[in-house]
Amino acid sequence: MTEPPQAPAETPQAFAETPTASADPPPQTPAQVRRRATLAGVVVSAVLIVAIVLGSRLLRDFDSALLPYAVATVFLAFGVAYRYTVWISAPGARRLFKQGWRAFFSVENFRRAPTALPKMIATYLGFQKFLGARSHARWAAHQLIFWGCVLAALITFPLTWGWFTFTSSTGSGPGYEMRIWGFKVLGFDSLNVVGWLMFHGLDIAAVLVIPGACYFLWRRMKDRAAITGQRFAYDLVPLIALIVISVTGLLLTFSSIFLHGGGYEFLAILHMVSVVFTLIYIPFGKFFHIVQRPAAVGMQLFKYTSRGKAGTAAGAAATAAGTAGAVVGGGAAAGGEAGLLTCRRCGEPIDAAPYVENLQGTMRDLRLDFDEWAEYCPRCKRVLRGNAYLTHIKKGFK
């Protein structure tokens, strides 16, 4: 590949102030990363254990029958902290992680766009509109799984830790009290609609998850593009685990209502095993993207605020120059369309200068010596690569 054309002598200020590679922190060794990740996992697990003891009022509200679930959540906390620490130790993830938090805590960003973060959380994290652009069916199935799992987690974790309790003064209802950390927050009748929803929340979650998981399992079996790159342990096991958890949970309710408890013990053990396995699997399998997704919201906020700043700077420069837009030599200046950085070859907008600068910094962290190529649009990169191929590999090829 040929070297990209040299930039003119006049370099945009956004890139003139870019720190050199020598200013970047030295990369951590794998042993250092593992030690930090192990320490983070131990600390988070210890904090969770303390929270369980205190939240259950020194274990007075803790149900010993749910001990396997509680132990699995402690392992889950360790695994998530360990894997997350390893993930953000990579140069690219660490840089994006810092930029996302910097944008999140920026008072200036909040003043400029106070509704930006809530909208991104709702559209990108909650309703995941980016999936709708790929397929409406995949979006609907993903929404069923997402909200079903969120509902199940909000119910299961506090109950497992002894934070939620349901008590009745008569011992068998129908009047119940829901207490959080020992404090009464709600009284309800188990025979009305509210009571039914309270006691069947996990069944509702299972009804949401099953069709969504079955759709993706069917797609994994039928869609040729999905079959080509799928792996059993990574792509199919999570879906099977969700279906087993949901089906056994519904069968437990069916057994208690219609079979007078017939087969309940076997179903309870099968359900517990599937839940424990899934909780331990989350940090080290495909479900880990659940933990990663909020960080992506921070990155989207960084891109959004970077474009806003670039547009403001471009407008101020245009006003000072007395023109509709300030144009800086070299084709790499922020200007034109909302202050976006433009391609050095064709002049098409690429992205905001701070975002491209962040990308170039990541490439330097990874010791990739072609960070100047970030200043070209995808089409021009392909053209330059093709020209290099014709010039140096297939000389004279027509």
mmCIF file with all atom_site columns, C-alpha atoms in Angstrom, residues 54-261:
data_model
loop_
_atom_site.group_PDB
_atom_site.id
_atom_site.type_symbol
_atom_site.label_atom_id
_atom_site.label_alt_id
_atom_site.label_comp_id
_atom_site.label_asym_id
_atom_site.label_entity_id
_atom_site.label_seq_id
_atom_site.pdbx_PDB_ins_code
_atom_site.Cartn_x
_atom_site.Cartn_y
_atom_site.Cartn_z
_atom_site.occupancy
_atom_site.B_iso_or_equiv
_atom_site.pdbx_formal_charge
_atom_site.auth_seq_id
_atom_site.auth_comp_id
_atom_site.auth_asym_id
_atom_site.auth_atom_id
_atom_site.pdbx_PDB_model_num
ATOM 1   C CA . LEU A 1 54  ? -26.825 -5.873  55.291 1.00 0.00 ? 54  LEU A CA 1
ATOM 2   C CA . GLY A 1 55  ? -29.763 -5.740  52.859 1.00 0.00 ? 55  GLY A CA 1
ATOM 3   C CA . SER A 1 56  ? -31.268 -8.921  54.282 1.00 0.00 ? 56  SER A CA 1
ATOM 4   C CA . ARG A 1 57  ? -30.971 -7.464  57.805 1.00 0.00 ? 57  ARG A CA 1
ATOM 5   C CA . LEU A 1 58  ? -28.068 -9.683  58.809 1.00 0.00 ? 58  LEU A CA 1
ATOM 6   C CA . LEU A 1 59  ? -29.581 -12.631 56.904 1.00 0.00 ? 59  LEU A CA 1
ATOM 7   C CA . ARG A 1 60  ? -32.880 -12.570 58.836 1.00 0.00 ? 60  ARG A CA 1
ATOM 8   C CA . ASP A 1 61  ? -34.766 -12.114 55.554 1.00 0.00 ? 61  ASP A CA 1
ATOM 9   C CA . PHE A 1 62  ? -32.457 -14.382 53.540 1.00 0.00 ? 62  PHE A CA 1
ATOM 10  C CA . ASP A 1 63  ? -34.110 -17.539 52.187 1.00 0.00 ? 63  ASP A CA 1
ATOM 11  C CA . SER A 1 64  ? -31.674 -20.451 52.506 1.00 0.00 ? 64  SER A CA 1
ATOM 12  C CA . ALA A 1 65  ? -33.478 -22.263 49.685 1.00 0.00 ? 65  ALA A CA 1
ATOM 13  C CA . LEU A 1 66  ? -32.199 -19.540 47.346 1.00 0.00 ? 66  LEU A CA 1
ATOM 14  C CA . LEU A 1 67  ? -28.570 -19.930 48.455 1.00 0.00 ? 67  LEU A CA 1
ATOM 15  C CA . PRO A 1 68  ? -27.396 -21.475 45.118 1.00 0.00 ? 68  PRO A CA 1
ATOM 16  C CA . TYR A 1 69  ? -28.797 -18.482 43.250 1.00 0.00 ? 69  TYR A CA 1
ATOM 17  C CA . ALA A 1 70  ? -27.088 -16.043 45.623 1.00 0.00 ? 70  ALA A CA 1
ATOM 18  C CA . VAL A 1 71  ? -23.753 -17.836 45.274 1.00 0.00 ? 71  VAL A CA 1
ATOM 19  C CA . ALA A 1 72  ? -24.139 -17.739 41.487 1.00 0.00 ? 72  ALA A CA 1
ATOM 20  C CA . THR A 1 73  ? -24.702 -13.964 41.598 1.00 0.00 ? 73  THR A CA 1
ATOM 21  C CA . VAL A 1 74  ? -21.448 -13.570 43.564 1.00 0.00 ? 74  VAL A CA 1
ATOM 22  C CA . PHE A 1 75  ? -19.611 -15.527 40.871 1.00 0.00 ? 75  PHE A CA 1
ATOM 23  C CA . LEU A 1 76  ? -21.418 -13.383 38.304 1.00 0.00 ? 76  LEU A CA 1
ATOM 24  C CA . ALA A 1 77  ? -20.169 -10.208 40.003 1.00 0.00 ? 77  ALA A CA 1
ATOM 25  C CA . PHE A 1 78  ? -16.594 -11.531 40.035 1.00 0.00 ? 78  PHE A CA 1
ATOM 26  C CA . GLY A 1 79  ? -16.754 -12.590 36.379 1.00 0.00 ? 79  GLY A CA 1
ATOM 27  C CA . VAL A 1 80  ? -18.266 -9.323  35.182 1.00 0.00 ? 80  VAL A CA 1
ATOM 28  C CA . ALA A 1 81  ? -15.708 -7.218  37.066 1.00 0.00 ? 81  ALA A CA 1
ATOM 29  C CA . TYR A 1 82  ? -12.841 -9.414  35.836 1.00 0.00 ? 82  TYR A CA 1
ATOM 30  C CA . ARG A 1 83  ? -13.923 -9.450  32.202 1.00 0.00 ? 83  ARG A CA 1
ATOM 31  C CA . TYR A 1 84  ? -14.826 -5.754  32.183 1.00 0.00 ? 84  TYR A CA 1
ATOM 32  C CA . THR A 1 85  ? -11.435 -4.797  33.607 1.00 0.00 ? 85  THR A CA 1
ATOM 33  C CA . VAL A 1 86  ? -9.672  -6.889  30.972 1.00 0.00 ? 86  VAL A CA 1
ATOM 34  C CA . TRP A 1 87  ? -11.840 -5.351  28.257 1.00 0.00 ? 87  TRP A CA 1
ATOM 35  C CA . ILE A 1 88  ? -11.185 -1.723  29.176 1.00 0.00 ? 88  ILE A CA 1
ATOM 36  C CA . SER A 1 89  ? -7.465  -2.465  29.580 1.00 0.00 ? 89  SER A CA 1
ATOM 37  C CA . ALA A 1 90  ? -7.183  -2.790  25.802 1.00 0.00 ? 90  ALA A CA 1
ATOM 38  C CA . PRO A 1 91  ? -5.951  0.507   24.303 1.00 0.00 ? 91  PRO A CA 1
ATOM 39  C CA . GLY A 1 92  ? -8.948  1.081   22.053 1.00 0.00 ? 92  GLY A CA 1
ATOM 40  C CA . ALA A 1 93  ? -11.596 0.229   24.660 1.00 0.00 ? 93  ALA A CA 1
ATOM 41  C CA . ARG A 1 94  ? -9.796  2.213   27.369 1.00 0.00 ? 94  ARG A CA 1
ATOM 42  C CA . ARG A 1 95  ? -9.651  5.360   25.242 1.00 0.00 ? 95  ARG A CA 1
ATOM 43  C CA . LEU A 1 96  ? -13.321 5.123   24.233 1.00 0.00 ? 96  LEU A CA 1
ATOM 44  C CA . PHE A 1 97  ? -14.300 4.338   27.824 1.00 0.00 ? 97  PHE A CA 1
ATOM 45  C CA . LYS A 1 98  ? -12.572 7.472   29.123 1.00 0.00 ? 98  LYS A CA 1
ATOM 46  C CA . GLN A 1 99  ? -14.062 9.662   26.404 1.00 0.00 ? 99  GLN A CA 1
ATOM 47  C CA . GLY A 1 100 ? -17.534 8.331   27.143 1.00 0.00 ? 100 GLY A CA 1
ATOM 48  C CA . TRP A 1 101 ? -17.311 9.076   30.864 1.00 0.00 ? 101 TRP A CA 1
ATOM 49  C CA . ARG A 1 102 ? -15.759 12.480  30.149 1.00 0.00 ? 102 ARG A CA 1
ATOM 50  C CA . ALA A 1 103 ? -18.735 13.344  27.939 1.00 0.00 ? 103 ALA A CA 1
ATOM 51  C CA . PHE A 1 104 ? -21.135 11.938  30.542 1.00 0.00 ? 104 PHE A CA 1
ATOM 52  C CA . PHE A 1 105 ? -19.826 14.100  33.390 1.00 0.00 ? 105 PHE A CA 1
ATOM 53  C CA . SER A 1 106 ? -19.282 17.231  31.298 1.00 0.00 ? 106 SER A CA 1
ATOM 54  C CA . VAL A 1 107 ? -21.310 20.148  32.640 1.00 0.00 ? 107 VAL A CA 1
ATOM 55  C CA . GLU A 1 108 ? -20.796 21.959  29.342 1.00 0.00 ? 108 GLU A CA 1
ATOM 56  C CA . ASN A 1 109 ? -22.354 19.077  27.412 1.00 0.00 ? 109 ASN A CA 1
ATOM 57  C CA . PHE A 1 110 ? -25.314 18.997  29.778 1.00 0.00 ? 110 PHE A CA 1
ATOM 58  C CA . ARG A 1 111 ? -25.924 22.709  29.359 1.00 0.00 ? 111 ARG A CA 1
ATOM 59  C CA . ARG A 1 112 ? -25.702 22.447  25.578 1.00 0.00 ? 112 ARG A CA 1
ATOM 60  C CA . ALA A 1 113 ? -27.899 19.367  25.194 1.00 0.00 ? 113 ALA A CA 1
ATOM 61  C CA . PRO A 1 114 ? -29.619 18.421  28.491 1.00 0.00 ? 114 PRO A CA 1
ATOM 62  C CA . THR A 1 115 ? -31.897 15.869  26.828 1.00 0.00 ? 115 THR A CA 1
ATOM 63  C CA . ALA A 1 116 ? -29.210 14.142  24.735 1.00 0.00 ? 116 ALA A CA 1
ATOM 64  C CA . LEU A 1 117 ? -28.282 11.473  27.295 1.00 0.00 ? 117 LEU A CA 1
ATOM 65  C CA . PRO A 1 118 ? -31.867 10.473  28.237 1.00 0.00 ? 118 PRO A CA 1
ATOM 66  C CA . LYS A 1 119 ? -32.762 10.182  24.546 1.00 0.00 ? 119 LYS A CA 1
ATOM 67  C CA . MET A 1 120 ? -29.722 8.013   23.821 1.00 0.00 ? 120 MET A CA 1
ATOM 68  C CA . ILE A 1 121 ? -30.456 5.763   26.790 1.00 0.00 ? 121 ILE A CA 1
ATOM 69  C CA . ALA A 1 122 ? -34.054 5.359   25.636 1.00 0.00 ? 122 ALA A CA 1
ATOM 70  C CA . THR A 1 123 ? -33.383 4.886   21.914 1.00 0.00 ? 123 THR A CA 1
ATOM 71  C CA . TYR A 1 124 ? -29.991 3.170   21.909 1.00 0.00 ? 124 TYR A CA 1
ATOM 72  C CA . LEU A 1 125 ? -30.067 1.165   25.144 1.00 0.00 ? 125 LEU A CA 1
ATOM 73  C CA . GLY A 1 126 ? -33.782 0.688   25.789 1.00 0.00 ? 126 GLY A CA 1
ATOM 74  C CA . PHE A 1 127 ? -35.573 0.468   22.449 1.00 0.00 ? 127 PHE A CA 1
ATOM 75  C CA . GLN A 1 128 ? -32.404 -0.264  20.409 1.00 0.00 ? 128 GLN A CA 1
ATOM 76  C CA . LYS A 1 129 ? -33.563 1.449   17.250 1.00 0.00 ? 129 LYS A CA 1
ATOM 77  C CA . PHE A 1 130 ? -30.319 0.580   15.478 1.00 0.00 ? 130 PHE A CA 1
ATOM 78  C CA . LEU A 1 131 ? -31.550 -3.034  15.266 1.00 0.00 ? 131 LEU A CA 1
ATOM 79  C CA . GLY A 1 132 ? -34.702 -1.932  13.458 1.00 0.00 ? 132 GLY A CA 1
ATOM 80  C CA . ALA A 1 133 ? -32.577 -0.733  10.536 1.00 0.00 ? 133 ALA A CA 1
ATOM 81  C CA . ARG A 1 134 ? -31.395 -4.322  10.023 1.00 0.00 ? 134 ARG A CA 1
ATOM 82  C CA . SER A 1 135 ? -34.677 -6.181  10.430 1.00 0.00 ? 135 SER A CA 1
ATOM 83  C CA . HIS A 1 136 ? -37.985 -5.362  12.091 1.00 0.00 ? 136 HIS A CA 1
ATOM 84  C CA . ALA A 1 137 ? -38.426 -9.015  13.081 1.00 0.00 ? 137 ALA A CA 1
ATOM 85  C CA . ARG A 1 138 ? -34.998 -9.155  14.726 1.00 0.00 ? 138 ARG A CA 1
ATOM 86  C CA . TRP A 1 139 ? -35.733 -5.894  16.513 1.00 0.00 ? 139 TRP A CA 1
ATOM 87  C CA . ALA A 1 140 ? -39.051 -7.192  17.867 1.00 0.00 ? 140 ALA A CA 1
ATOM 88  C CA . ALA A 1 141 ? -37.497 -10.484 19.002 1.00 0.00 ? 141 ALA A CA 1
ATOM 89  C CA . HIS A 1 142 ? -34.612 -8.675  20.668 1.00 0.00 ? 142 HIS A CA 1
ATOM 90  C CA . GLN A 1 143 ? -37.029 -6.366  22.465 1.00 0.00 ? 143 GLN A CA 1
ATOM 91  C CA . LEU A 1 144 ? -38.968 -9.354  23.816 1.00 0.00 ? 144 LEU A CA 1
ATOM 92  C CA . ILE A 1 145 ? -35.789 -10.937 25.161 1.00 0.00 ? 145 ILE A CA 1
ATOM 93  C CA . PHE A 1 146 ? -34.439 -7.652  26.498 1.00 0.00 ? 146 PHE A CA 1
ATOM 94  C CA . TRP A 1 147 ? -37.509 -6.565  28.463 1.00 0.00 ? 147 TRP A CA 1
ATOM 95  C CA . GLY A 1 148 ? -38.223 -10.113 29.616 1.00 0.00 ? 148 GLY A CA 1
ATOM 96  C CA . CYS A 1 149 ? -34.696 -10.445 31.015 1.00 0.00 ? 149 CYS A CA 1
ATOM 97  C CA . VAL A 1 150 ? -34.840 -6.979  32.594 1.00 0.00 ? 150 VAL A CA 1
ATOM 98  C CA . LEU A 1 151 ? -38.121 -7.846  34.338 1.00 0.00 ? 151 LEU A CA 1
ATOM 99  C CA . ALA A 1 152 ? -36.744 -11.194 35.513 1.00 0.00 ? 152 ALA A CA 1
ATOM 100 C CA . ALA A 1 153 ? -33.552 -9.594  36.845 1.00 0.00 ? 153 ALA A CA 1
ATOM 101 C CA . LEU A 1 154 ? -35.452 -6.873  38.722 1.00 0.00 ? 154 LEU A CA 1
ATOM 102 C CA . ILE A 1 155 ? -37.492 -9.560  40.473 1.00 0.00 ? 155 ILE A CA 1
ATOM 103 C CA . THR A 1 156 ? -34.984 -12.399 40.897 1.00 0.00 ? 156 THR A CA 1
ATOM 104 C CA . PHE A 1 157 ? -31.904 -10.595 42.179 1.00 0.00 ? 157 PHE A CA 1
ATOM 105 C CA . PRO A 1 158 ? -33.548 -8.688  45.081 1.00 0.00 ? 158 PRO A CA 1
ATOM 106 C CA . LEU A 1 159 ? -35.500 -11.804 46.109 1.00 0.00 ? 159 LEU A CA 1
ATOM 107 C CA . THR A 1 160 ? -32.360 -13.936 45.938 1.00 0.00 ? 160 THR A CA 1
ATOM 108 C CA . TRP A 1 161 ? -30.416 -11.472 48.082 1.00 0.00 ? 161 TRP A CA 1
ATOM 109 C CA . GLY A 1 162 ? -33.197 -11.171 50.681 1.00 0.00 ? 162 GLY A CA 1
ATOM 110 C CA . TRP A 1 163 ? -33.857 -7.536  49.874 1.00 0.00 ? 163 TRP A CA 1
ATOM 111 C CA . PHE A 1 164 ? -37.503 -8.152  48.954 1.00 0.00 ? 164 PHE A CA 1
ATOM 112 C CA . THR A 1 165 ? -39.852 -10.077 51.212 1.00 0.00 ? 165 THR A CA 1
ATOM 113 C CA . PHE A 1 166 ? -43.570 -10.833 51.002 1.00 0.00 ? 166 PHE A CA 1
ATOM 114 C CA . THR A 1 167 ? -45.258 -11.407 54.330 1.00 0.00 ? 167 THR A CA 1
ATOM 115 C CA . SER A 1 168 ? -48.840 -12.018 55.437 1.00 0.00 ? 168 SER A CA 1
ATOM 116 C CA . SER A 1 169 ? -50.260 -11.387 58.877 1.00 0.00 ? 169 SER A CA 1
ATOM 117 C CA . THR A 1 170 ? -52.541 -14.440 58.502 1.00 0.00 ? 170 THR A CA 1
ATOM 118 C CA . GLY A 1 171 ? -49.790 -16.712 57.194 1.00 0.00 ? 171 GLY A CA 1
ATOM 119 C CA . SER A 1 172 ? -51.650 -17.680 54.030 1.00 0.00 ? 172 SER A CA 1
ATOM 120 C CA . GLY A 1 173 ? -53.060 -14.425 52.649 1.00 0.00 ? 173 GLY A CA 1
ATOM 121 C CA . PRO A 1 174 ? -54.860 -13.094 50.764 1.00 0.00 ? 174 PRO A CA 1
ATOM 122 C CA . GLY A 1 175 ? -53.455 -9.857  52.199 1.00 0.00 ? 175 GLY A CA 1
ATOM 123 C CA . TYR A 1 176 ? -49.697 -9.444  51.718 1.00 0.00 ? 176 TYR A CA 1
ATOM 124 C CA . GLU A 1 177 ? -47.072 -6.803  52.384 1.00 0.00 ? 177 GLU A CA 1
ATOM 125 C CA . MET A 1 178 ? -44.033 -6.214  50.222 1.00 0.00 ? 178 MET A CA 1
ATOM 126 C CA . ARG A 1 179 ? -41.031 -5.054  52.217 1.00 0.00 ? 179 ARG A CA 1
ATOM 127 C CA . ILE A 1 180 ? -37.694 -3.740  50.963 1.00 0.00 ? 180 ILE A CA 1
ATOM 128 C CA . TRP A 1 181 ? -34.824 -3.983  53.459 1.00 0.00 ? 181 TRP A CA 1
ATOM 129 C CA . GLY A 1 182 ? -37.432 -4.547  56.142 1.00 0.00 ? 182 GLY A CA 1
ATOM 130 C CA . PHE A 1 183 ? -39.485 -1.438  55.346 1.00 0.00 ? 183 PHE A CA 1
ATOM 131 C CA . LYS A 1 184 ? -43.056 -1.817  54.146 1.00 0.00 ? 184 LYS A CA 1
ATOM 132 C CA . VAL A 1 185 ? -43.548 -0.249  50.706 1.00 0.00 ? 185 VAL A CA 1
ATOM 133 C CA . LEU A 1 186 ? -46.752 -1.850  49.446 1.00 0.00 ? 186 LEU A CA 1
ATOM 134 C CA . GLY A 1 187 ? -49.750 -3.770  50.702 1.00 0.00 ? 187 GLY A CA 1
ATOM 135 C CA . PHE A 1 188 ? -51.869 -5.758  48.249 1.00 0.00 ? 188 PHE A CA 1
ATOM 136 C CA . ASP A 1 189 ? -54.478 -8.477  47.920 1.00 0.00 ? 189 ASP A CA 1
ATOM 137 C CA . SER A 1 190 ? -53.163 -11.582 46.174 1.00 0.00 ? 190 SER A CA 1
ATOM 138 C CA . LEU A 1 191 ? -56.609 -12.219 44.648 1.00 0.00 ? 191 LEU A CA 1
ATOM 139 C CA . ASN A 1 192 ? -56.836 -8.971  42.653 1.00 0.00 ? 192 ASN A CA 1
ATOM 140 C CA . VAL A 1 193 ? -54.992 -7.907  39.501 1.00 0.00 ? 193 VAL A CA 1
ATOM 141 C CA . VAL A 1 194 ? -52.120 -6.230  41.343 1.00 0.00 ? 194 VAL A CA 1
ATOM 142 C CA . GLY A 1 195 ? -51.556 -9.307  43.475 1.00 0.00 ? 195 GLY A CA 1
ATOM 143 C CA . TRP A 1 196 ? -51.649 -11.601 40.446 1.00 0.00 ? 196 TRP A CA 1
ATOM 144 C CA . LEU A 1 197 ? -49.049 -9.453  38.654 1.00 0.00 ? 197 LEU A CA 1
ATOM 145 C CA . MET A 1 198 ? -46.843 -9.386  41.756 1.00 0.00 ? 198 MET A CA 1
ATOM 146 C CA . PHE A 1 199 ? -46.782 -13.162 42.088 1.00 0.00 ? 199 PHE A CA 1
ATOM 147 C CA . HIS A 1 200 ? -46.573 -13.926 38.368 1.00 0.00 ? 200 HIS A CA 1
ATOM 148 C CA . GLY A 1 201 ? -43.977 -11.379 37.240 1.00 0.00 ? 201 GLY A CA 1
ATOM 149 C CA . LEU A 1 202 ? -41.483 -14.117 36.400 1.00 0.00 ? 202 LEU A CA 1
ATOM 150 C CA . ASP A 1 203 ? -44.110 -15.955 34.361 1.00 0.00 ? 203 ASP A CA 1
ATOM 151 C CA . ILE A 1 204 ? -44.723 -12.795 32.357 1.00 0.00 ? 204 ILE A CA 1
ATOM 152 C CA . ALA A 1 205 ? -40.981 -12.462 31.797 1.00 0.00 ? 205 ALA A CA 1
ATOM 153 C CA . ALA A 1 206 ? -40.836 -16.072 30.578 1.00 0.00 ? 206 ALA A CA 1
ATOM 154 C CA . VAL A 1 207 ? -43.712 -15.480 28.143 1.00 0.00 ? 207 VAL A CA 1
ATOM 155 C CA . LEU A 1 208 ? -41.766 -12.540 26.692 1.00 0.00 ? 208 LEU A CA 1
ATOM 156 C CA . VAL A 1 209 ? -38.446 -14.370 26.431 1.00 0.00 ? 209 VAL A CA 1
ATOM 157 C CA . ILE A 1 210 ? -39.636 -17.638 24.856 1.00 0.00 ? 210 ILE A CA 1
ATOM 158 C CA . PRO A 1 211 ? -40.896 -16.265 21.489 1.00 0.00 ? 211 PRO A CA 1
ATOM 159 C CA . GLY A 1 212 ? -37.883 -13.958 21.140 1.00 0.00 ? 212 GLY A CA 1
ATOM 160 C CA . ALA A 1 213 ? -35.367 -16.723 21.879 1.00 0.00 ? 213 ALA A CA 1
ATOM 161 C CA . CYS A 1 214 ? -37.227 -19.193 19.633 1.00 0.00 ? 214 CYS A CA 1
ATOM 162 C CA . TYR A 1 215 ? -37.127 -16.721 16.745 1.00 0.00 ? 215 TYR A CA 1
ATOM 163 C CA . PHE A 1 216 ? -33.356 -16.311 17.018 1.00 0.00 ? 216 PHE A CA 1
ATOM 164 C CA . LEU A 1 217 ? -32.898 -20.065 17.415 1.00 0.00 ? 217 LEU A CA 1
ATOM 165 C CA . TRP A 1 218 ? -35.002 -20.631 14.292 1.00 0.00 ? 218 TRP A CA 1
ATOM 166 C CA . ARG A 1 219 ? -32.961 -18.005 12.452 1.00 0.00 ? 219 ARG A CA 1
ATOM 167 C CA . ARG A 1 220 ? -29.734 -19.709 13.513 1.00 0.00 ? 220 ARG A CA 1
ATOM 168 C CA . MET A 1 221 ? -31.047 -22.930 12.023 1.00 0.00 ? 221 MET A CA 1
ATOM 169 C CA . LYS A 1 222 ? -32.427 -21.519 8.752  1.00 0.00 ? 222 LYS A CA 1
ATOM 170 C CA . ASP A 1 223 ? -30.600 -18.316 7.800  1.00 0.00 ? 223 ASP A CA 1
ATOM 171 C CA . ARG A 1 224 ? -27.590 -19.170 5.642  1.00 0.00 ? 224 ARG A CA 1
ATOM 172 C CA . ALA A 1 225 ? -25.679 -16.025 6.625  1.00 0.00 ? 225 ALA A CA 1
ATOM 173 C CA . ALA A 1 226 ? -26.163 -16.806 10.332 1.00 0.00 ? 226 ALA A CA 1
ATOM 174 C CA . ILE A 1 227 ? -25.246 -20.478 9.924  1.00 0.00 ? 227 ILE A CA 1
ATOM 175 C CA . THR A 1 228 ? -21.951 -19.669 8.218  1.00 0.00 ? 228 THR A CA 1
ATOM 176 C CA . GLY A 1 229 ? -20.256 -18.041 11.194 1.00 0.00 ? 229 GLY A CA 1
ATOM 177 C CA . GLN A 1 230 ? -22.155 -19.405 14.181 1.00 0.00 ? 230 GLN A CA 1
ATOM 178 C CA . ARG A 1 231 ? -20.613 -21.433 16.991 1.00 0.00 ? 231 ARG A CA 1
ATOM 179 C CA . PHE A 1 232 ? -22.611 -23.808 19.150 1.00 0.00 ? 232 PHE A CA 1
ATOM 180 C CA . ALA A 1 233 ? -21.230 -22.730 22.536 1.00 0.00 ? 233 ALA A CA 1
ATOM 181 C CA . TYR A 1 234 ? -21.255 -19.017 21.687 1.00 0.00 ? 234 TYR A CA 1
ATOM 182 C CA . ASP A 1 235 ? -24.416 -18.565 19.617 1.00 0.00 ? 235 ASP A CA 1
ATOM 183 C CA . LEU A 1 236 ? -26.776 -21.457 20.387 1.00 0.00 ? 236 LEU A CA 1
ATOM 184 C CA . VAL A 1 237 ? -26.139 -22.253 24.045 1.00 0.00 ? 237 VAL A CA 1
ATOM 185 C CA . PRO A 1 238 ? -27.343 -18.796 25.271 1.00 0.00 ? 238 PRO A CA 1
ATOM 186 C CA . LEU A 1 239 ? -30.630 -19.154 23.405 1.00 0.00 ? 239 LEU A CA 1
ATOM 187 C CA . ILE A 1 240 ? -31.151 -22.717 24.634 1.00 0.00 ? 240 ILE A CA 1
ATOM 188 C CA . ALA A 1 241 ? -30.398 -21.605 28.199 1.00 0.00 ? 241 ALA A CA 1
ATOM 189 C CA . LEU A 1 242 ? -32.975 -18.806 28.011 1.00 0.00 ? 242 LEU A CA 1
ATOM 190 C CA . ILE A 1 243 ? -35.621 -21.191 26.683 1.00 0.00 ? 243 ILE A CA 1
ATOM 191 C CA . VAL A 1 244 ? -34.890 -23.834 29.355 1.00 0.00 ? 244 VAL A CA 1
ATOM 192 C CA . ILE A 1 245 ? -35.053 -21.252 32.150 1.00 0.00 ? 245 ILE A CA 1
ATOM 193 C CA . SER A 1 246 ? -38.330 -19.817 30.857 1.00 0.00 ? 246 SER A CA 1
ATOM 194 C CA . VAL A 1 247 ? -40.012 -23.166 30.162 1.00 0.00 ? 247 VAL A CA 1
ATOM 195 C CA . THR A 1 248 ? -39.045 -24.707 33.506 1.00 0.00 ? 248 THR A CA 1
ATOM 196 C CA . GLY A 1 249 ? -40.197 -21.551 35.295 1.00 0.00 ? 249 GLY A CA 1
ATOM 197 C CA . LEU A 1 250 ? -43.619 -21.796 33.648 1.00 0.00 ? 250 LEU A CA 1
ATOM 198 C CA . LEU A 1 251 ? -43.780 -25.526 34.404 1.00 0.00 ? 251 LEU A CA 1
ATOM 199 C CA . LEU A 1 252 ? -43.176 -24.784 38.082 1.00 0.00 ? 252 LEU A CA 1
ATOM 200 C CA . THR A 1 253 ? -46.246 -22.540 38.093 1.00 0.00 ? 253 THR A CA 1
ATOM 201 C CA . PHE A 1 254 ? -48.230 -25.146 36.143 1.00 0.00 ? 254 PHE A CA 1
ATOM 202 C CA . SER A 1 255 ? -47.225 -27.863 38.615 1.00 0.00 ? 255 SER A CA 1
ATOM 203 C CA . SER A 1 256 ? -48.203 -25.840 41.676 1.00 0.00 ? 256 SER A CA 1
ATOM 204 C CA . ILE A 1 257 ? -51.601 -24.795 40.257 1.00 0.00 ? 257 ILE A CA 1
ATOM 205 C CA . PHE A 1 258 ? -52.804 -27.776 38.228 1.00 0.00 ? 258 PHE A CA 1
ATOM 206 C CA . LEU A 1 259 ? -50.764 -30.776 39.407 1.00 0.00 ? 259 LEU A CA 1
ATOM 207 C CA . HIS A 1 260 ? -50.830 -30.037 43.160 1.00 0.00 ? 260 HIS A CA 1
ATOM 208 C CA . GLY A 1 261 ? -47.027 -29.968 43.202 1.00 0.00 ? 261 GLY A CA 1
#
